[in-house]
PDB file of C-alpha atoms in Angstrom:
ATOM      1  CA  MET A   1     124.950  89.813 121.431  1.00 87.00           C
ATOM      2  CA  ARG A   2     128.391  89.058 120.182  1.00 96.00           C
ATOM      3  CA  ALA A   3     127.637  89.514 116.671  1.00 98.00           C
ATOM      4  CA  ALA A   4     126.286  92.907 117.079  1.00 98.00           C
ATOM      5  CA  ALA A   5     129.202  93.816 119.078  1.00 98.00           C
ATOM      6  CA  VAL A   6     131.545  92.541 116.144  1.00 98.00           C
ATOM      7  CA  LEU A   7     129.701  94.552 113.556  1.00 98.00           C
ATOM      8  CA  ALA A   8     129.661  97.713 115.674  1.00 98.00           C
ATOM      9  CA  GLY A   9     133.376  97.539 116.161  1.00 97.00           C
ATOM     10  CA  GLY A  10     133.807  97.621 112.357  1.00 97.00           C
ATOM     11  CA  GLY A  11     134.374  93.702 111.994  1.00 97.00           C
ATOM     12  CA  LEU A  12     133.101  91.075 109.891  1.00 98.00           C
ATOM     13  CA  VAL A  13     130.420  88.466 110.833  1.00 98.00           C
ATOM     14  CA  ALA A  14     129.475  85.224 108.720  1.00 98.00           C
ATOM     15  CA  LEU A  15     125.882  85.085 109.326  1.00 97.00           C
ATOM     16  CA  PRO A  16     123.301  82.284 108.142  1.00 97.00           C
ATOM     17  CA  THR A  17     120.362  83.217 105.920  1.00 97.00           C
ATOM     18  CA  GLU A  18     117.726  81.015 104.221  1.00 95.00           C
ATOM     19  CA  THR A  19     119.697  81.285 100.953  1.00 93.00           C
ATOM     20  CA  VAL A  20     123.481  81.262 101.555  1.00 93.00           C
ATOM     21  CA  TYR A  21     125.801  82.322 104.347  1.00 96.00           C
ATOM     22  CA  GLY A  22     126.525  86.075 104.124  1.00 97.00           C
ATOM     23  CA  LEU A  23     129.919  87.880 105.031  1.00 97.00           C
ATOM     24  CA  GLY A  24     128.395  90.903 106.996  1.00 98.00           C
ATOM     25  CA  ALA A  25     129.710  94.306 107.651  1.00 98.00           C
ATOM     26  CA  ASP A  26     128.376  97.635 108.902  1.00 98.00           C
ATOM     27  CA  ALA A  27     126.635  98.761 105.652  1.00 98.00           C
ATOM     28  CA  THR A  28     126.876 102.356 106.901  1.00 98.00           C
ATOM     29  CA  SER A  29     130.618 102.281 107.261  1.00 97.00           C
ATOM     30  CA  GLY A  30     132.674 102.648 104.120  1.00 95.00           C
ATOM     31  CA  ALA A  31     135.834 101.261 106.084  1.00 96.00           C
ATOM     32  CA  ALA A  32     133.856  98.253 107.303  1.00 97.00           C
ATOM     33  CA  VAL A  33     132.505  97.570 103.762  1.00 96.00           C
ATOM     34  CA  ALA A  34     135.941  97.696 102.279  1.00 95.00           C
ATOM     35  CA  SER A  35     137.026  94.784 104.681  1.00 96.00           C
ATOM     36  CA  ILE A  36     134.427  92.656 102.751  1.00 95.00           C
ATOM     37  CA  TYR A  37     136.356  93.305  99.318  1.00 92.00           C
ATOM     38  CA  ALA A  38     139.552  92.734 100.829  1.00 92.00           C
ATOM     39  CA  LEU A  39     138.714  89.485 102.473  1.00 94.00           C
ATOM     40  CA  LYS A  40     136.801  88.085  99.235  1.00 90.00           C
ATOM     41  CA  GLN A  41     139.869  88.945  97.423  1.00 83.00           C
ATOM     42  CA  ARG A  42     140.151  90.366  93.765  1.00 63.00           C
ATOM     43  CA  PRO A  43     137.049  92.369  94.330  1.00 64.00           C
ATOM     44  CA  GLN A  44     134.841  94.337  91.809  1.00 68.00           C
ATOM     45  CA  PHE A  45     133.057  97.301  93.411  1.00 74.00           C
ATOM     46  CA  ASN A  46     129.654  95.921  92.518  1.00 82.00           C
ATOM     47  CA  PRO A  47     126.728  97.102  94.678  1.00 90.00           C
ATOM     48  CA  LEU A  48     126.083  94.962  97.903  1.00 94.00           C
ATOM     49  CA  ILE A  49     122.689  93.944  99.241  1.00 96.00           C
ATOM     50  CA  ALA A  50     121.859  95.664 102.373  1.00 97.00           C
ATOM     51  CA  HIS A  51     120.096  93.362 104.929  1.00 98.00           C
ATOM     52  CA  VAL A  52     117.677  94.770 107.396  1.00 98.00           C
ATOM     53  CA  ALA A  53     115.337  93.601 110.114  1.00 98.00           C
ATOM     54  CA  SER A  54     111.997  94.904 108.678  1.00 98.00           C
ATOM     55  CA  LEU A  55     110.196  96.457 105.796  1.00 98.00           C
ATOM     56  CA  ALA A  56     109.976  99.661 107.916  1.00 98.00           C
ATOM     57  CA  ALA A  57     113.919  99.795 108.123  1.00 98.00           C
ATOM     58  CA  ALA A  58     114.022  99.080 104.479  1.00 98.00           C
ATOM     59  CA  GLN A  59     111.872 102.237 103.725  1.00 98.00           C
ATOM     60  CA  HIS A  60     114.357 104.275 105.764  1.00 98.00           C
ATOM     61  CA  GLU A  61     116.875 103.231 103.256  1.00 98.00           C
ATOM     62  CA  GLY A  62     114.976 102.984  99.887  1.00 98.00           C
ATOM     63  CA  VAL A  63     111.914 104.546  98.062  1.00 98.00           C
ATOM     64  CA  PHE A  64     109.238 101.865  97.444  1.00 98.00           C
ATOM     65  CA  ASN A  65     106.831 102.181  94.672  1.00 97.00           C
ATOM     66  CA  ALA A  66     103.471 100.254  94.602  1.00 97.00           C
ATOM     67  CA  ASP A  67     105.152  97.144  92.836  1.00 97.00           C
ATOM     68  CA  ALA A  68     108.103  97.186  95.498  1.00 98.00           C
ATOM     69  CA  LEU A  69     105.747  97.464  98.312  1.00 98.00           C
ATOM     70  CA  ALA A  70     103.628  94.562  97.055  1.00 98.00           C
ATOM     71  CA  LEU A  71     106.471  92.181  96.705  1.00 98.00           C
ATOM     72  CA  ALA A  72     108.031  93.131  99.919  1.00 98.00           C
ATOM     73  CA  GLN A  73     104.676  92.694 101.791  1.00 98.00           C
ATOM     74  CA  ALA A  74     104.344  89.340  99.796  1.00 98.00           C
ATOM     75  CA  PHE A  75     107.838  87.616 100.076  1.00 98.00           C
ATOM     76  CA  TRP A  76     109.564  89.406 103.157  1.00 98.00           C
ATOM     77  CA  PRO A  77     111.197  88.005 105.361  1.00 98.00           C
ATOM     78  CA  GLY A  78     112.358  85.830 102.420  1.00 97.00           C
ATOM     79  CA  PRO A  79     114.753  85.307  99.515  1.00 94.00           C
ATOM     80  CA  LEU A  80     113.783  88.199  97.655  1.00 96.00           C
ATOM     81  CA  THR A  81     116.100  91.338  97.188  1.00 96.00           C
ATOM     82  CA  LEU A  82     114.375  94.580  95.795  1.00 97.00           C
ATOM     83  CA  VAL A  83     116.525  97.277  93.912  1.00 96.00           C
ATOM     84  CA  VAL A  84     114.910 100.425  94.514  1.00 96.00           C
ATOM     85  CA  PRO A  85     115.980 104.196  94.473  1.00 95.00           C
ATOM     86  CA  VAL A  86     118.148 105.306  97.284  1.00 96.00           C
ATOM     87  CA  ALA A  87     116.458 107.313  99.992  1.00 97.00           C
ATOM     88  CA  LEU A  88     117.520 110.943 100.672  1.00 95.00           C
ATOM     89  CA  LYS A  89     118.205 110.104 104.348  1.00 94.00           C
ATOM     90  CA  GLY A  90     119.376 106.865 103.606  1.00 96.00           C
ATOM     91  CA  SER A  91     122.490 105.603 105.770  1.00 97.00           C
ATOM     92  CA  VAL A  92     123.959 102.975 103.500  1.00 97.00           C
ATOM     93  CA  SER A  93     127.538 103.912 102.378  1.00 96.00           C
ATOM     94  CA  ASP A  94     128.348 104.903  98.878  1.00 93.00           C
ATOM     95  CA  LEU A  95     130.981 102.138  98.711  1.00 94.00           C
ATOM     96  CA  ALA A  96     128.140  99.581  99.521  1.00 95.00           C
ATOM     97  CA  ARG A  97     125.921 101.049  96.884  1.00 93.00           C
ATOM     98  CA  ALA A  98     128.975 101.245  94.293  1.00 89.00           C
ATOM     99  CA  GLY A  99     128.181 105.086  93.969  1.00 87.00           C
ATOM    100  CA  LEU A 100     124.969 104.499  92.421  1.00 89.00           C
ATOM    101  CA  ASP A 101     121.462 106.208  93.295  1.00 91.00           C
ATOM    102  CA  SER A 102     119.796 102.755  93.781  1.00 94.00           C
ATOM    103  CA  ILE A 103     120.096 100.435  96.725  1.00 96.00           C
ATOM    104  CA  GLY A 104     119.477  96.533  97.062  1.00 96.00           C
ATOM    105  CA  LEU A 105     117.446  95.630  99.978  1.00 98.00           C
ATOM    106  CA  ARG A 106     116.543  92.433 101.655  1.00 98.00           C
ATOM    107  CA  VAL A 107     114.762  91.219 104.853  1.00 98.00           C
ATOM    108  CA  PRO A 108     116.185  87.595 105.392  1.00 98.00           C
ATOM    109  CA  ALA A 109     113.814  85.026 106.816  1.00 97.00           C
ATOM    110  CA  HIS A 110     116.531  82.969 109.057  1.00 97.00           C
ATOM    111  CA  PRO A 111     115.728  83.600 112.886  1.00 97.00           C
ATOM    112  CA  ALA A 112     119.581  83.995 113.462  1.00 98.00           C
ATOM    113  CA  ALA A 113     120.038  86.646 110.673  1.00 98.00           C
ATOM    114  CA  LEU A 114     117.054  88.424 112.022  1.00 98.00           C
ATOM    115  CA  ALA A 115     118.000  88.353 115.402  1.00 98.00           C
ATOM    116  CA  ILE A 116     121.425  89.874 114.633  1.00 98.00           C
ATOM    117  CA  LEU A 117     120.076  92.611 112.474  1.00 98.00           C
ATOM    118  CA  GLU A 118     117.583  93.696 115.209  1.00 98.00           C
ATOM    119  CA  ALA A 119     120.083  93.654 117.908  1.00 98.00           C
ATOM    120  CA  PHE A 120     122.652  95.541 115.552  1.00 98.00           C
ATOM    121  CA  GLY A 121     119.929  98.258 114.573  1.00 98.00           C
ATOM    122  CA  LYS A 122     121.563  99.252 111.279  1.00 98.00           C
ATOM    123  CA  PRO A 123     121.769  97.831 107.711  1.00 98.00           C
ATOM    124  CA  VAL A 124     124.387  94.891 107.166  1.00 98.00           C
ATOM    125  CA  ALA A 125     126.013  94.527 103.804  1.00 98.00           C
ATOM    126  CA  ALA A 126     126.321  90.828 103.225  1.00 96.00           C
ATOM    127  CA  PRO A 127     127.502  89.150 100.054  1.00 93.00           C
ATOM    128  CA  SER A 128     128.227  85.462 100.101  1.00 92.00           C
ATOM    129  CA  ALA A 129     130.784  84.390 102.537  1.00 95.00           C
ATOM    130  CA  ASN A 130     133.306  82.951 100.373  1.00 90.00           C
ATOM    131  CA  ARG A 131     136.516  83.930  98.562  1.00 88.00           C
ATOM    132  CA  SER A 132     135.499  85.595  95.017  1.00 81.00           C
ATOM    133  CA  GLY A 133     134.948  82.972  92.381  1.00 72.00           C
ATOM    134  CA  ARG A 134     134.476  80.148  94.834  1.00 79.00           C
ATOM    135  CA  ILE A 135     131.113  78.187  95.518  1.00 78.00           C
ATOM    136  CA  SER A 136     128.768  79.758  97.746  1.00 83.00           C
ATOM    137  CA  PRO A 137     128.783  78.745 101.315  1.00 92.00           C
ATOM    138  CA  THR A 138     125.592  76.750 102.636  1.00 91.00           C
ATOM    139  CA  THR A 139     127.235  75.914 106.029  1.00 93.00           C
ATOM    140  CA  ALA A 140     129.293  77.286 108.648  1.00 96.00           C
ATOM    141  CA  ASP A 141     131.989  74.981 107.860  1.00 92.00           C
ATOM    142  CA  HIS A 142     132.034  76.163 104.289  1.00 93.00           C
ATOM    143  CA  VAL A 143     132.673  79.406 105.450  1.00 95.00           C
ATOM    144  CA  ALA A 144     135.430  78.409 107.851  1.00 95.00           C
ATOM    145  CA  ARG A 145     137.570  76.512 105.413  1.00 89.00           C
ATOM    146  CA  ASP A 146     137.258  79.129 102.903  1.00 91.00           C
ATOM    147  CA  LEU A 147     137.711  82.392 104.855  1.00 94.00           C
ATOM    148  CA  GLY A 148     139.038  81.048 108.132  1.00 87.00           C
ATOM    149  CA  SER A 149     140.322  83.586 110.768  1.00 88.00           C
ATOM    150  CA  GLY A 150     139.700  86.571 108.450  1.00 91.00           C
ATOM    151  CA  VAL A 151     136.102  86.578 109.916  1.00 96.00           C
ATOM    152  CA  GLY A 152     135.687  88.029 113.380  1.00 95.00           C
ATOM    153  CA  LEU A 153     132.689  85.582 114.098  1.00 97.00           C
ATOM    154  CA  ILE A 154     131.168  82.865 112.466  1.00 98.00           C
ATOM    155  CA  VAL A 155     127.625  82.162 113.457  1.00 98.00           C
ATOM    156  CA  ASP A 156     126.538  78.613 113.039  1.00 97.00           C
ATOM    157  CA  GLY A 157     122.833  78.439 111.986  1.00 96.00           C
ATOM    158  CA  GLY A 158     123.045  75.036 110.252  1.00 95.00           C
ATOM    159  CA  PRO A 159     122.544  74.219 106.864  1.00 93.00           C
ATOM    160  CA  CYS A 160     120.893  76.861 104.547  1.00 93.00           C
ATOM    161  CA  GLU A 161     117.314  75.871 103.895  1.00 88.00           C
ATOM    162  CA  ILE A 162     117.290  77.278 100.290  1.00 88.00           C
ATOM    163  CA  GLY A 163     120.841  77.234  99.225  1.00 85.00           C
ATOM    164  CA  VAL A 164     120.685  79.469  96.342  1.00 80.00           C
ATOM    165  CA  GLU A 165     120.992  83.173  96.400  1.00 87.00           C
ATOM    166  CA  SER A 166     117.757  85.399  96.565  1.00 90.00           C
ATOM    167  CA  THR A 167     115.948  86.635  93.488  1.00 90.00           C
ATOM    168  CA  ILE A 168     116.693  90.237  92.587  1.00 92.00           C
ATOM    169  CA  VAL A 169     113.938  92.390  91.281  1.00 94.00           C
ATOM    170  CA  ALA A 170     114.500  96.232  90.156  1.00 94.00           C
ATOM    171  CA  CYS A 171     111.604  98.361  90.837  1.00 95.00           C
ATOM    172  CA  LEU A 172     112.899 101.632  89.405  1.00 91.00           C
ATOM    173  CA  ASP A 173     111.654 103.772  86.502  1.00 86.00           C
ATOM    174  CA  GLY A 174     109.484 101.849  84.443  1.00 86.00           C
ATOM    175  CA  PRO A 175     108.082  98.275  85.015  1.00 92.00           C
ATOM    176  CA  PRO A 176     109.833  95.835  87.188  1.00 95.00           C
ATOM    177  CA  VAL A 177     112.532  93.441  85.869  1.00 93.00           C
ATOM    178  CA  ILE A 178     114.318  90.517  87.219  1.00 90.00           C
ATOM    179  CA  LEU A 179     117.954  91.016  87.341  1.00 87.00           C
ATOM    180  CA  ARG A 180     118.820  87.709  88.986  1.00 85.00           C
ATOM    181  CA  PRO A 181     116.703  84.531  89.251  1.00 82.00           C
ATOM    182  CA  GLY A 182     116.749  82.997  92.755  1.00 86.00           C
ATOM    183  CA  GLY A 183     114.896  81.664  95.710  1.00 89.00           C
ATOM    184  CA  VAL A 184     111.585  83.348  94.563  1.00 90.00           C
ATOM    185  CA  SER A 185     110.002  82.095  91.282  1.00 87.00           C
ATOM    186  CA  ARG A 186     109.107  84.291  88.252  1.00 89.00           C
ATOM    187  CA  ALA A 187     105.560  82.774  88.537  1.00 89.00           C
ATOM    188  CA  ASP A 188     105.126  83.745  92.209  1.00 92.00           C
ATOM    189  CA  ILE A 189     106.374  87.331  91.507  1.00 94.00           C
ATOM    190  CA  GLU A 190     103.971  87.789  88.499  1.00 94.00           C
ATOM    191  CA  ARG A 191     101.147  86.317  90.477  1.00 96.00           C
ATOM    192  CA  VAL A 192     101.524  88.967  93.363  1.00 97.00           C
ATOM    193  CA  LEU A 193     102.031  91.717  90.589  1.00 97.00           C
ATOM    194  CA  GLY A 194      99.177  90.701  88.303  1.00 96.00           C
ATOM    195  CA  LYS A 195     101.514  91.236  85.295  1.00 94.00           C
ATOM    196  CA  GLN A 196     104.579  89.637  83.486  1.00 90.00           C
ATOM    197  CA  ILE A 197     107.721  90.754  84.649  1.00 89.00           C
ATOM    198  CA  GLY A 198     110.485  91.599  82.309  1.00 75.00           C
ATOM    199  CA  GLU A 199     114.288  91.172  81.771  1.00 71.00           C
ATOM    200  CA  PRO A 200     116.771  94.020  81.812  1.00 62.00           C
ATOM    201  CA  ALA A 201     117.274  95.845  78.470  1.00 54.00           C
ATOM    202  CA  ALA A 202     120.159  94.793  76.466  1.00 46.00           C
ATOM    203  CA  GLU A 203     121.809  98.371  76.967  1.00 39.00           C
ATOM    204  CA  GLN A 204     121.113  98.286  80.768  1.00 47.00           C
ATOM    205  CA  ALA A 205     122.645  95.078  81.260  1.00 42.00           C
ATOM    206  CA  GLU A 206     125.731  95.861  79.513  1.00 40.00           C
ATOM    207  CA  ASN A 207     126.292  99.235  81.156  1.00 41.00           C
ATOM    208  CA  ALA A 208     124.958  99.078  84.756  1.00 47.00           C
ATOM    209  CA  VAL A 209     125.454  97.035  87.789  1.00 53.00           C
ATOM    210  CA  LEU A 210     122.255  97.416  89.799  1.00 55.00           C
ATOM    211  CA  ALA A 211     122.952  94.295  91.737  1.00 54.00           C
ATOM    212  CA  PRO A 212     125.133  91.408  92.247  1.00 48.00           C
ATOM    213  CA  GLY A 213     125.667  88.936  89.423  1.00 38.00           C
ATOM    214  CA  MET A 214     125.380  91.588  86.787  1.00 43.00           C
ATOM    215  CA  LEU A 215     128.177  92.996  84.414  1.00 37.00           C
ATOM    216  CA  PRO A 216     130.485  95.941  85.503  1.00 39.00           C
ATOM    217  CA  SER A 217     129.273  99.252  85.387  1.00 35.00           C
ATOM    218  CA  HIS A 218     130.524 102.774  84.460  1.00 38.00           C
ATOM    219  CA  TYR A 219     130.824 105.102  87.435  1.00 48.00           C
ATOM    220  CA  ALA A 220     130.893 108.576  85.446  1.00 61.00           C
ATOM    221  CA  PRO A 221     131.048 111.778  87.371  1.00 78.00           C
ATOM    222  CA  ARG A 222     130.238 114.876  85.405  1.00 81.00           C
ATOM    223  CA  ALA A 223     133.944 115.963  85.350  1.00 91.00           C
ATOM    224  CA  LYS A 224     136.531 114.217  83.046  1.00 92.00           C
ATOM    225  CA  VAL A 225     138.918 111.963  84.844  1.00 93.00           C
ATOM    226  CA  ARG A 226     142.566 111.912  84.098  1.00 96.00           C
ATOM    227  CA  MET A 227     144.293 108.956  85.216  1.00 96.00           C
ATOM    228  CA  ASN A 228     148.000 108.332  86.574  1.00 96.00           C
ATOM    229  CA  ALA A 229     148.542 112.217  87.154  1.00 96.00           C
ATOM    230  CA  VAL A 230     151.679 113.381  88.680  1.00 93.00           C
ATOM    231  CA  ALA A 231     151.014 117.042  88.699  1.00 92.00           C
ATOM    232  CA  VAL A 232     147.870 119.190  88.795  1.00 92.00           C
ATOM    233  CA  LYS A 233     146.916 121.612  85.874  1.00 92.00           C
ATOM    234  CA  PRO A 234     145.180 124.733  86.446  1.00 91.00           C
ATOM    235  CA  GLY A 235     141.553 124.404  87.028  1.00 90.00           C
ATOM    236  CA  GLU A 236     141.631 120.646  88.062  1.00 95.00           C
ATOM    237  CA  ALA A 237     140.262 119.073  91.235  1.00 95.00           C
ATOM    238  CA  VAL A 238     142.813 116.344  92.586  1.00 96.00           C
ATOM    239  CA  LEU A 239     142.236 112.870  93.839  1.00 95.00           C
ATOM    240  CA  ASP A 240     145.352 111.938  95.378  1.00 96.00           C
ATOM    241  CA  PHE A 241     146.744 108.771  96.925  1.00 96.00           C
ATOM    242  CA  HIS A 242     149.548 108.788  99.719  1.00 95.00           C
ATOM    243  CA  GLY A 243     150.527 112.422  98.823  1.00 94.00           C
ATOM    244  CA  ARG A 244     151.855 111.552  95.189  1.00 94.00           C
ATOM    245  CA  ILE A 245     150.596 114.679  93.666  1.00 92.00           C
ATOM    246  CA  GLY A 246     150.464 116.903  96.559  1.00 82.00           C
ATOM    247  CA  ASP A 247     148.059 119.951  97.520  1.00 72.00           C
ATOM    248  CA  ASP A 248     149.154 122.633  94.889  1.00 64.00           C
ATOM    249  CA  ASP A 249     147.043 125.540  96.072  1.00 62.00           C
ATOM    250  CA  ASP A 250     147.902 127.705  93.011  1.00 71.00           C
ATOM    251  CA  ASN A 251     146.586 125.300  90.713  1.00 81.00           C
ATOM    252  CA  ALA A 252     143.841 122.695  92.372  1.00 90.00           C
ATOM    253  CA  ILE A 253     140.214 123.741  92.709  1.00 93.00           C
ATOM    254  CA  ALA A 254     139.876 120.991  95.298  1.00 95.00           C
ATOM    255  CA  TYR A 255     141.988 118.390  96.736  1.00 95.00           C
ATOM    256  CA  LEU A 256     141.376 115.041  98.532  1.00 95.00           C
ATOM    257  CA  ASP A 257     143.874 112.417  99.318  1.00 95.00           C
ATOM    258  CA  LEU A 258     142.295 108.831  99.349  1.00 94.00           C
ATOM    259  CA  SER A 259     144.913 107.742 101.681  1.00 94.00           C
ATOM    260  CA  SER A 260     147.596 109.966 103.160  1.00 95.00           C
ATOM    261  CA  GLY A 261     148.991 106.956 104.792  1.00 96.00           C
ATOM    262  CA  GLY A 262     148.988 104.776 101.566  1.00 95.00           C
ATOM    263  CA  SER A 263     146.298 102.297 102.922  1.00 93.00           C
ATOM    264  CA  LEU A 264     144.304 100.697 100.002  1.00 87.00           C
ATOM    265  CA  MET A 265     141.538  99.806 102.427  1.00 86.00           C
ATOM    266  CA  GLU A 266     141.181 103.339 103.492  1.00 90.00           C
ATOM    267  CA  ALA A 267     141.329 104.505  99.639  1.00 88.00           C
ATOM    268  CA  ALA A 268     138.749 102.062  99.109  1.00 83.00           C
ATOM    269  CA  ALA A 269     136.272 103.134 101.613  1.00 82.00           C
ATOM    270  CA  ASN A 270     136.932 106.942 100.523  1.00 86.00           C
ATOM    271  CA  LEU A 271     136.700 106.338  96.850  1.00 86.00           C
ATOM    272  CA  PHE A 272     133.015 107.040  95.787  1.00 76.00           C
ATOM    273  CA  ALA A 273     132.451 109.722  98.474  1.00 79.00           C
ATOM    274  CA  PHE A 274     135.511 111.542  97.318  1.00 88.00           C
ATOM    275  CA  LEU A 275     134.662 111.393  93.653  1.00 88.00           C
ATOM    276  CA  HIS A 276     131.261 112.906  94.691  1.00 78.00           C
ATOM    277  CA  ARG A 277     132.810 115.730  96.618  1.00 88.00           C
ATOM    278  CA  LEU A 278     135.369 116.539  93.915  1.00 92.00           C
ATOM    279  CA  ASP A 279     132.677 116.444  91.096  1.00 89.00           C
ATOM    280  CA  ALA A 280     130.678 118.728  93.280  1.00 88.00           C
ATOM    281  CA  SER A 281     133.634 121.428  93.211  1.00 94.00           C
ATOM    282  CA  GLY A 282     132.954 122.635  89.734  1.00 93.00           C
ATOM    283  CA  ALA A 283     136.224 121.319  88.246  1.00 95.00           C
ATOM    284  CA  THR A 284     135.862 120.340  84.736  1.00 94.00           C
ATOM    285  CA  THR A 285     138.654 117.583  85.209  1.00 96.00           C
ATOM    286  CA  ILE A 286     139.643 115.458  88.286  1.00 95.00           C
ATOM    287  CA  ALA A 287     143.475 114.508  88.136  1.00 96.00           C
ATOM    288  CA  VAL A 288     143.869 111.073  89.784  1.00 96.00           C
ATOM    289  CA  ALA A 289     147.108 109.971  91.102  1.00 97.00           C
ATOM    290  CA  PRO A 290     148.371 106.437  90.529  1.00 97.00           C
ATOM    291  CA  VAL A 291     147.210 103.850  92.845  1.00 95.00           C
ATOM    292  CA  PRO A 292     148.977 100.555  93.154  1.00 93.00           C
ATOM    293  CA  GLN A 293     147.612  97.678  91.202  1.00 88.00           C
ATOM    294  CA  GLU A 294     147.573  95.273  93.915  1.00 83.00           C
ATOM    295  CA  GLY A 295     144.974  94.057  96.439  1.00 76.00           C
ATOM    296  CA  LEU A 296     142.072  96.469  96.663  1.00 80.00           C
ATOM    297  CA  GLY A 297     144.142  98.508  94.325  1.00 85.00           C
ATOM    298  CA  GLU A 298     142.987  96.503  91.291  1.00 74.00           C
ATOM    299  CA  ALA A 299     139.242  97.304  92.251  1.00 72.00           C
ATOM    300  CA  ILE A 300     140.014 100.916  92.778  1.00 85.00           C
ATOM    301  CA  ASN A 301     141.662 101.334  89.401  1.00 85.00           C
ATOM    302  CA  ASP A 302     138.973  99.389  87.765  1.00 74.00           C
ATOM    303  CA  ARG A 303     136.395 101.693  88.788  1.00 75.00           C
ATOM    304  CA  LEU A 304     138.603 104.815  88.038  1.00 87.00           C
ATOM    305  CA  THR A 305     139.441 103.609  84.665  1.00 85.00           C
ATOM    306  CA  ARG A 306     135.579 103.180  83.969  1.00 76.00           C
ATOM    307  CA  ALA A 307     134.959 106.681  85.167  1.00 82.00           C
ATOM    308  CA  ALA A 308     137.844 107.965  82.641  1.00 87.00           C
ATOM    309  CA  ALA A 309     136.492 106.061  79.816  1.00 80.00           C
ATOM    310  CA  PRO A 310     135.221 108.069  76.903  1.00 76.00           C
ATOM    311  CA  ARG A 311     131.487 108.681  77.179  1.00 62.00           C
ATOM    312  CA  GLU A 312     128.959 109.034  74.256  1.00 53.00           C
ATOM    313  CA  GLY A 313     127.568 112.628  73.515  1.00 48.00           C
TER     314      GLY A 313
END
């Protein structure tokens, strides 16, 4: 299947679902996911929904409690996304999850989408196939007019049956909550669960992005983050870009370069994984080199600025 081959090669595929057309990439590849952000323009590193072919495939990526399992069995395949804790052996990249320890999963109902997922055999990250801020696409023509040749392949599956995005329900600590209304009604969800379902707490809505459609989050490593560093101080770990700081062995506890060649796409793909690795080094501060404020650099700097923000306590 051509779509599976494009995905396997790191390319982008616009695929039809019953909700809207998705801009799909290999969710296990940070580089492939970074290309989604690049093509959609002015991106925020919000978590992306990982689409899989079955509940069994979803359970390889996330941990399902009784509520999540009941909802998956009732509504999958279908327009419901479940946000659950990430599984220890999950394969979805840090960038697709926006560095969170939770993951959004969905099994779409469209036969073309399911066929692509089954042929590819891995999770596919697929936000709506449109430029950021524009109207969500419900036909292949919408995708072609908005994204054009930036997509490796557009699979024409006809008009989307539902035409609005999936309902997103978080099944994490505490009772399940609706993070975004969509193709499955609250009443149907409550009927399956046998109880009322809540909204995210105010402090959660203000400070956490668990799924698309929510407000930006703070990605906070344990170490402090020092932005726009031009030199390393003793005891710091270094998150460099294009060799701007350099590897000072006498001072740096650990050193990683987001992209020695200056590629913002490579830097985006490496961002969360590298922060995790430097945070694990034992350094109390991570010195971050300046990153250009253009293209994907805007999103990279957004996440780094949030990581550097003062924290309560």
